[in-house]
Every structure is written in C-alpha cells, then in structure tokens.
Tab-separated table of C-alpha atoms and ligand atoms in Angstrom:
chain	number	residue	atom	x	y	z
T	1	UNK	CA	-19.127	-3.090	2.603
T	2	UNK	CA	-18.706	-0.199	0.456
T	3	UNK	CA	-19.479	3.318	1.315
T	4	UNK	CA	-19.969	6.337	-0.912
T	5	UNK	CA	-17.204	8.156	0.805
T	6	UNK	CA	-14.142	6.088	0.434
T	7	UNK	CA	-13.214	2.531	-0.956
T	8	UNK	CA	-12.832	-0.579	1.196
T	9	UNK	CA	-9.351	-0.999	2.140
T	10	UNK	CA	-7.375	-3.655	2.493
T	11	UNK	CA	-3.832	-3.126	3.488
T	12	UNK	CA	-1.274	-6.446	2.563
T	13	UNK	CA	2.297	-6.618	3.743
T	14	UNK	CA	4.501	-10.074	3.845
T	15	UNK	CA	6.857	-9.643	6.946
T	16	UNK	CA	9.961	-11.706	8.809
T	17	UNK	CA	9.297	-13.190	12.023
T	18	UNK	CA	10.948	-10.049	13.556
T	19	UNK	CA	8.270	-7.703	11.530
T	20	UNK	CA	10.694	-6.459	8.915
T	21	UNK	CA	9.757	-6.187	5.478
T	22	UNK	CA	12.765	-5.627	3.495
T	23	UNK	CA	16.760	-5.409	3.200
T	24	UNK	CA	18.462	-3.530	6.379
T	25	UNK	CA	19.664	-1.719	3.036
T	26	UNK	CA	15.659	-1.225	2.001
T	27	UNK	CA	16.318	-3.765	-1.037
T	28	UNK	CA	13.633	-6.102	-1.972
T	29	UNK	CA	12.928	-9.687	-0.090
T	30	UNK	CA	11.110	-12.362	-0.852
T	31	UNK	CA	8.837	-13.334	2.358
T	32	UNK	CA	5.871	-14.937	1.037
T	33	UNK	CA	5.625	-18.322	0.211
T	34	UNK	CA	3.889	-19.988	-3.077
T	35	UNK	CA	0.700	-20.084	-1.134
T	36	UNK	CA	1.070	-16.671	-0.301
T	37	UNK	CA	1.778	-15.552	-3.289
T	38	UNK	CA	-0.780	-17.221	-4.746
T	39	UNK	CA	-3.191	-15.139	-2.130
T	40	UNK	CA	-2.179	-11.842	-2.781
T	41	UNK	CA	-2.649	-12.270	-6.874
T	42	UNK	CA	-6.063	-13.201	-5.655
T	43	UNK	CA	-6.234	-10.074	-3.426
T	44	UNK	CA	-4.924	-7.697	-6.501
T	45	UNK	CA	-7.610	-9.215	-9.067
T	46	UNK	CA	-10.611	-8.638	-6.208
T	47	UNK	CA	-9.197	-4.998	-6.307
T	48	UNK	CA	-9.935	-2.243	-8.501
T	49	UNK	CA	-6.800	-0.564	-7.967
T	50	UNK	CA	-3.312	-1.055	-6.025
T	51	UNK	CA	-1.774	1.765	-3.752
T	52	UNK	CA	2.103	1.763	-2.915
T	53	UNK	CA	4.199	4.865	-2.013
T	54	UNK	CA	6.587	6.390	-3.632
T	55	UNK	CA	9.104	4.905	-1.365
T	56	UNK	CA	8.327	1.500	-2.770
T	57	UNK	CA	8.446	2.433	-6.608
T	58	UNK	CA	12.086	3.935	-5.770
T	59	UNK	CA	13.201	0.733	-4.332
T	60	UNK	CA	11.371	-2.269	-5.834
T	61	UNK	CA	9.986	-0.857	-9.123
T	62	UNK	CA	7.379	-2.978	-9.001
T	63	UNK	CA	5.052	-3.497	-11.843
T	64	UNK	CA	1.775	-4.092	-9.623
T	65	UNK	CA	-0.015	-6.547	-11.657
T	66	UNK	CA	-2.091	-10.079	-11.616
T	67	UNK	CA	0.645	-11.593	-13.644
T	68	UNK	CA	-2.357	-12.972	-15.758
T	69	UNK	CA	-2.530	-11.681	-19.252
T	70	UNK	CA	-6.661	-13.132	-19.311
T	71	UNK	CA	-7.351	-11.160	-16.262
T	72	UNK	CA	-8.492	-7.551	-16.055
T	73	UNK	CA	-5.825	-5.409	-14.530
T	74	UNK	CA	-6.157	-3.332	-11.613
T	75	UNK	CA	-5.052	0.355	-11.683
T	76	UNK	CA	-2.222	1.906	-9.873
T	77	UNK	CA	-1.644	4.247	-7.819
T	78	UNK	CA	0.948	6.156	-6.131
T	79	UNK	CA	1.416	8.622	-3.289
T	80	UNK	CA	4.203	10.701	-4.571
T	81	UNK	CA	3.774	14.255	-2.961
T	82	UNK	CA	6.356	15.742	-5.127
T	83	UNK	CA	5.953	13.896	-8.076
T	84	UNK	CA	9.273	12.072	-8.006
T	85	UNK	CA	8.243	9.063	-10.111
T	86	UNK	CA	10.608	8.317	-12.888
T	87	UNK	CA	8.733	7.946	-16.178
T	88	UNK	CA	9.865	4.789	-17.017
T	89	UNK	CA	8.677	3.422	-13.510
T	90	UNK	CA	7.463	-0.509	-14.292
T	91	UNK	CA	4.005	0.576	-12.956
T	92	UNK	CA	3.564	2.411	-16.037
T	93	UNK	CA	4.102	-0.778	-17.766
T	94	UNK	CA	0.922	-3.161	-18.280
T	95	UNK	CA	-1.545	-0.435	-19.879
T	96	UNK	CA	-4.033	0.346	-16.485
T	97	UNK	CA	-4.511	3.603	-15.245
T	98	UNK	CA	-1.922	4.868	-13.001
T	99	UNK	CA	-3.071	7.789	-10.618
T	100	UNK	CA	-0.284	9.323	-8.954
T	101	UNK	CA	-1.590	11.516	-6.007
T	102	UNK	CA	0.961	14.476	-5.455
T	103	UNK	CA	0.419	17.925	-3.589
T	104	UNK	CA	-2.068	20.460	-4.403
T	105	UNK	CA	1.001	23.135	-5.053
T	106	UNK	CA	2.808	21.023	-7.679
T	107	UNK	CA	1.584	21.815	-11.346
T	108	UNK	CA	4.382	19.991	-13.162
T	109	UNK	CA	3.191	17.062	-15.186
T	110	UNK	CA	4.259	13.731	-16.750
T	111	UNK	CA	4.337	12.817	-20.295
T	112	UNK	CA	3.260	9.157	-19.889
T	113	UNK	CA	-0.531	8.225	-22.054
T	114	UNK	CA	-1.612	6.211	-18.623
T	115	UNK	CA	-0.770	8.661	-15.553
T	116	UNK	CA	-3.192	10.589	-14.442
T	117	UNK	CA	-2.328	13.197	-11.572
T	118	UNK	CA	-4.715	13.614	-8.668
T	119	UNK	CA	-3.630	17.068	-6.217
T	120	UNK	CA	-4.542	16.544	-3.125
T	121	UNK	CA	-4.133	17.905	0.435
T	122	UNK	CA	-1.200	18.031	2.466
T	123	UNK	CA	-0.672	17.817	5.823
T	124	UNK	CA	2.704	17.729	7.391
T	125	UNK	CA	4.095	17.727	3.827
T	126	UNK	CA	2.458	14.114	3.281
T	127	UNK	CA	-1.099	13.218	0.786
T	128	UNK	CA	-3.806	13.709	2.875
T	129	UNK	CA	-5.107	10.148	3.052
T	130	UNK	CA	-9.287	11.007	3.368
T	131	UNK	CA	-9.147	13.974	0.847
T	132	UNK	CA	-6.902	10.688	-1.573
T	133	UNK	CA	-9.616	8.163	-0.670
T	134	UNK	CA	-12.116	10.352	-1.114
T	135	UNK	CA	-10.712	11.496	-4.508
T	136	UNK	CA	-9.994	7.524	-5.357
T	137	UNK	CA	-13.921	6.773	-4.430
T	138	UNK	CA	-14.830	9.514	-7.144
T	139	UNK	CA	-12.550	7.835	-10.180
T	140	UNK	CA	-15.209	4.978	-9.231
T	141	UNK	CA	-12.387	2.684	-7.214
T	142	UNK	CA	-14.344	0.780	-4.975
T	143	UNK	CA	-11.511	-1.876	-3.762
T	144	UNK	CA	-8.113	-0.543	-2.780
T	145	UNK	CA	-5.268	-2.935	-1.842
T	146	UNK	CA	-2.891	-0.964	0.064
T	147	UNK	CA	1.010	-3.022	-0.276
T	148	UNK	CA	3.172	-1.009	1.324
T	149	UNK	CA	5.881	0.163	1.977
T	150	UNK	CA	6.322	0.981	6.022
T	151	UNK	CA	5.719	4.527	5.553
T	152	UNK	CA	2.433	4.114	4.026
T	153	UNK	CA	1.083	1.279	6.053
T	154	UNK	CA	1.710	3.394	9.202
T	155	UNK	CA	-0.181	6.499	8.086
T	156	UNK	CA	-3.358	4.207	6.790
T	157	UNK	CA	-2.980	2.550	10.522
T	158	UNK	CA	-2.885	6.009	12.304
T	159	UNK	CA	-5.937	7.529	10.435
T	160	UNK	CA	-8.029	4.155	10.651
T	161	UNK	CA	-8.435	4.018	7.059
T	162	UNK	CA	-8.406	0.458	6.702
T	163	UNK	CA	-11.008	-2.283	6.747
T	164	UNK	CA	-8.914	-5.228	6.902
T	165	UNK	CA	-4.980	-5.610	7.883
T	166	UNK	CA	-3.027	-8.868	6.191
T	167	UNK	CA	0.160	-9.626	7.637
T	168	UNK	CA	1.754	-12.680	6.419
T	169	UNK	CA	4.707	-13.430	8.559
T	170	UNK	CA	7.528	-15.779	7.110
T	171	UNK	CA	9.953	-17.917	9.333
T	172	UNK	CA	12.818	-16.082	9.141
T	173	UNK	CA	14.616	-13.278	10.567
T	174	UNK	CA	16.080	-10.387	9.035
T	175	UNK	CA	17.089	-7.970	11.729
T	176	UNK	CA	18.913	-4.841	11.374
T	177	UNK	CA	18.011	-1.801	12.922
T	178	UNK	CA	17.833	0.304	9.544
T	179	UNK	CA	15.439	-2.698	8.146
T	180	UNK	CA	11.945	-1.307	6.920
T	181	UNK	CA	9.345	-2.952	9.255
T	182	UNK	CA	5.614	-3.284	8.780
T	183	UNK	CA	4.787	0.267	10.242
T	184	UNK	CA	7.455	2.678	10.276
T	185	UNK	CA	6.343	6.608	10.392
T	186	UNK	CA	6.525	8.654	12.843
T	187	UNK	CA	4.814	5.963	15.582
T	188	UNK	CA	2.947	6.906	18.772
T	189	UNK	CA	4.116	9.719	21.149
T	190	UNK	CA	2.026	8.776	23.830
T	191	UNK	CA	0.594	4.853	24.878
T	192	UNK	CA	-3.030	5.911	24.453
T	193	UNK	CA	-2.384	6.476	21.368
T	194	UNK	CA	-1.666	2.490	20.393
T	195	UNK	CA	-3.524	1.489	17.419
T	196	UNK	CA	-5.581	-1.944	19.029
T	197	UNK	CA	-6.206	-4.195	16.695
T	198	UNK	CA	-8.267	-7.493	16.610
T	199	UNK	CA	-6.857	-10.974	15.244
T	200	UNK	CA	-10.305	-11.919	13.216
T	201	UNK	CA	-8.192	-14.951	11.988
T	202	UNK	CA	-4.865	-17.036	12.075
T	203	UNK	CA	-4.321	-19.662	9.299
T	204	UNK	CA	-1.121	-21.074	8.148
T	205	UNK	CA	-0.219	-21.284	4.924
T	206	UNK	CA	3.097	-23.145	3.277
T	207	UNK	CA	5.508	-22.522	5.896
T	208	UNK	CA	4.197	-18.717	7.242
T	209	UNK	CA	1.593	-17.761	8.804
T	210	UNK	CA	-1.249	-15.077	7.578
T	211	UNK	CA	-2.921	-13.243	10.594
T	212	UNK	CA	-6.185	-11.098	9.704
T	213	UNK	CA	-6.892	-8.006	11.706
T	214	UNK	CA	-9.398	-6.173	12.229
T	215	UNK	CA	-10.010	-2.762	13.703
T	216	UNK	CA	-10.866	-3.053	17.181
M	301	LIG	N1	7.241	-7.009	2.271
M	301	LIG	C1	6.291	-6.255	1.767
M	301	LIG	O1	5.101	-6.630	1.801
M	301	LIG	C2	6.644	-4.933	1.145
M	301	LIG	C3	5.721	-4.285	0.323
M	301	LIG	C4	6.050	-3.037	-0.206
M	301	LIG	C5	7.286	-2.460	0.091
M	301	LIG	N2	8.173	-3.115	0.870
M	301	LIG	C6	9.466	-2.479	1.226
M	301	LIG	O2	9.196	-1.225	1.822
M	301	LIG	C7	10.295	-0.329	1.567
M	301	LIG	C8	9.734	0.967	1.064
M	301	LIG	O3	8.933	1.520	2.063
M	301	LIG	P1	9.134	3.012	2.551
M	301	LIG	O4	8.514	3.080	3.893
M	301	LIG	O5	10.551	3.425	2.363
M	301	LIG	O6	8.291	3.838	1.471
M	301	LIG	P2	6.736	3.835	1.100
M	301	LIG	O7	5.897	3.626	2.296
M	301	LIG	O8	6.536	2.989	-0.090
M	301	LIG	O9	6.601	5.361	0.597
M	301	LIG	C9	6.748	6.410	1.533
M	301	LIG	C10	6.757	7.732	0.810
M	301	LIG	O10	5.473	7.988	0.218
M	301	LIG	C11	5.232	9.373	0.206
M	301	LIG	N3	3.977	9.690	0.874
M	301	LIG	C12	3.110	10.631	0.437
M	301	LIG	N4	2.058	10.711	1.240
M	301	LIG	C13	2.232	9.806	2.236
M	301	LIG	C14	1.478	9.477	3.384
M	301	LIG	N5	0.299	10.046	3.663
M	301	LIG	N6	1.973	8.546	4.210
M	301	LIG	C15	3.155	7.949	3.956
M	301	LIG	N7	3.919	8.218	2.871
M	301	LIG	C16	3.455	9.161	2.010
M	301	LIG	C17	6.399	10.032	0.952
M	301	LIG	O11	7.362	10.455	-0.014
M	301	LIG	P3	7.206	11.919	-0.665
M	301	LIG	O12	7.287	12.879	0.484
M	301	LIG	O13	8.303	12.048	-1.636
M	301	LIG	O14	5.849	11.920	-1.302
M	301	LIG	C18	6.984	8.882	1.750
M	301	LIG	O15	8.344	9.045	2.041
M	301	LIG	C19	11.183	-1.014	0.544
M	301	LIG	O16	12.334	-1.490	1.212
M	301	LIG	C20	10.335	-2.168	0.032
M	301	LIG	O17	11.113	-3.271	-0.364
M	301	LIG	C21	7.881	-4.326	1.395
C-alpha cells in the first residue's frame, strides 16, 4: 500500500551464490538470467521512478530504463551527496526526469534540461533517506525501485525503508574479498542490531533462484 509519507519501496539486487554483486574490481556482472531479466523490466515499468547511488552511476553507467521505446519511462534518481555525477552520465539519456538528491550545503548546479536537484539532509555525510523519501513522495513518486549498489541497499536495510527485498541469486561464485556484496555499509556493531527478515517466497527461475523478503 501506499502512504502519504513515503513511496512503496522495493529494493532489487541480482547476486552470486556467495552474495556478491559485482567484479572483486567493482566492474559490472551479469547475474540474472533471461527470466530474470525479464522480471526486473517488469519491476522498472510498475515503478514510477528508479533509485541507484552514485557509486553505481560511477561504475556501471547505467541508463535505467524499460528498454521499451512504447512504454512510459520511469524517472531516475540518484543519491549523490556531493553532486559528483558527470553530465554525460547515460541516466541522463532516455528523456525522464532525473532527480539527483545531494546535500543541503551544496548550491552548485548542473546544466542538463532533465536533472532536477533535490537538497536534502545529511547525516554522517550521507542523504538522509526519510527526509529523500519524503521529498520523492512530494514530486508525486509513488513506486520506487531501489537497484543498488551495496552501499545503498545497506542504508535502506538499516532504516527499514523498504517494503519488499528481491534478491535473485545466480549459480555461480565470484569471491574476492574486495567484491561488492548485497549489503555493504558500515554493518551492525552489535548482534541485536541484525536486520531479521522474512522469506515471503522462494521461486526459481531459469537457472537462479529469486527469494522475496519481507520485513519481519
Ligand atoms: N548486481 C546488482 O544487482 C547490482 C546493482 C547495482 C550495482 N551493482 C554494483 O554495485 C557496485 C556499486 O555499489 P557501491 O556500493 O560502490 O555504490 P552505491 O551503493 O551505488 O553508491 C554509494 C554512494 O552513494 C552515495 N550516498 C549518498 N547517500 C547515501 C546513503 N544514504 N546511503 C548510501 N550511499 C549514499 C555515497 O557517495 P557520496 O558520498 O559521494 O554521495 C555512497 O558512497 C558496482 O560494482 C555495481 O556494479 C550491482
């Protein structure tokens, strides 16, 4: 359901066998299947807008987008505290609406027709994820997809800002201690401070397997 306060949040990460989800050097993998793939354009036209860091952008430049000319595409958006994004980042690319959420102290700008900046709220030098969502919710995004990278997915895990978690987990193994894995972050100090999940539901799908958590 949606509230008034933030959007519904899905967060989507494809992942090895051994929970990494890219390159010990932090390049790009391929981890989902077809049928996977498949899912996750389905997952990006139910949303009204698609979140990645900054992190991700650097490293992938992805372009975020249904890879359906007929279908409407989602916006973008990007938590880039400092406002590191080059201009021509591929998520420009595609005409939607790219928010890029940066800190409330940075009053530089960026001469691209489709960004829009969004200051928020910093704490420990990172976006404040409920003042973003909240911020998000008033642009009139309903659905967010959150894709990653580790970074990201670990701070939307520690605040609870999530309604559903999609891991997809492929049949291989990367390894590598450097590797980016699903949730990377700072982690817990202490073990009552474990995010518990729920498995709502295990399916396979081509040769992975796509687990659906809840929060517990
Ligand atoms: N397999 C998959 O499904 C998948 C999907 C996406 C990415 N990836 C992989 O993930 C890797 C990139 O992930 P990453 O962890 O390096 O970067 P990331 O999570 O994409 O971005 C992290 C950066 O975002 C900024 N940020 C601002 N506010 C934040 C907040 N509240 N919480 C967390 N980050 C915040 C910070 O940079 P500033 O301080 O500069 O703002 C932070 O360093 C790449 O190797 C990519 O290939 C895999």
């Amino acid at each position: 359901m949606v509230s008034k306060e933030r959007p519904y949040v899905i967060i989507n990460c494809a992942a090895s066998a051994d929970g990494k989800i890219a390159m010990p050097d932090r390049r790009q993998v391929r981890l989902s299947s077809k049928e996977d793939f498949e899912r996750v354009i389905g997952l990006r036209k139910w949303s009204d807008a698609i979140l990645v860091g900054i992190g991700t952008v650097l490293s992938d430049n992805p372009r975020l987008d249904t890879k359906d000319e007929m279908s409407k595409q989602p916006d973008k958006v990007v938590l880039d505290r400092f406002l590191r994004i080059p201009k021509d980042a591929e998520v420009f690319n595609g005409g939607s609406k790219v928010y890029l959420l940066v800190g409330d102290d940075i009053d530089r700008d960026i001469d691209r027709e489709n960004a829009e900046i969004i200051r928020c709220r910093t704490i420990d030098n990172l976006i404040d994820l409920r003042d973003a969502l909240t911020k998000l919710r008033e642009k009139g995004i309903e659905r967010l997809l959150v894709e990653g990278g580790g970074e990201v997915i670990w701070s939307f895990l520690r605040e609870g800002l999530f309604d559903e978690f999609m891991v997809y987990l492929s049949p291989v193994v990367i390894g590598g201690r450097s590797s980016p894995t699903i949730a990377d972050g700072e982690g817990v100090r202490k073990e009552d401070e474990i995010i518990r999940l729920r498995i709502d539901r295990v399916e396979r799908l081509g040769d992975g397997i796509l687990i659906r958590y809840l929060k517990r």
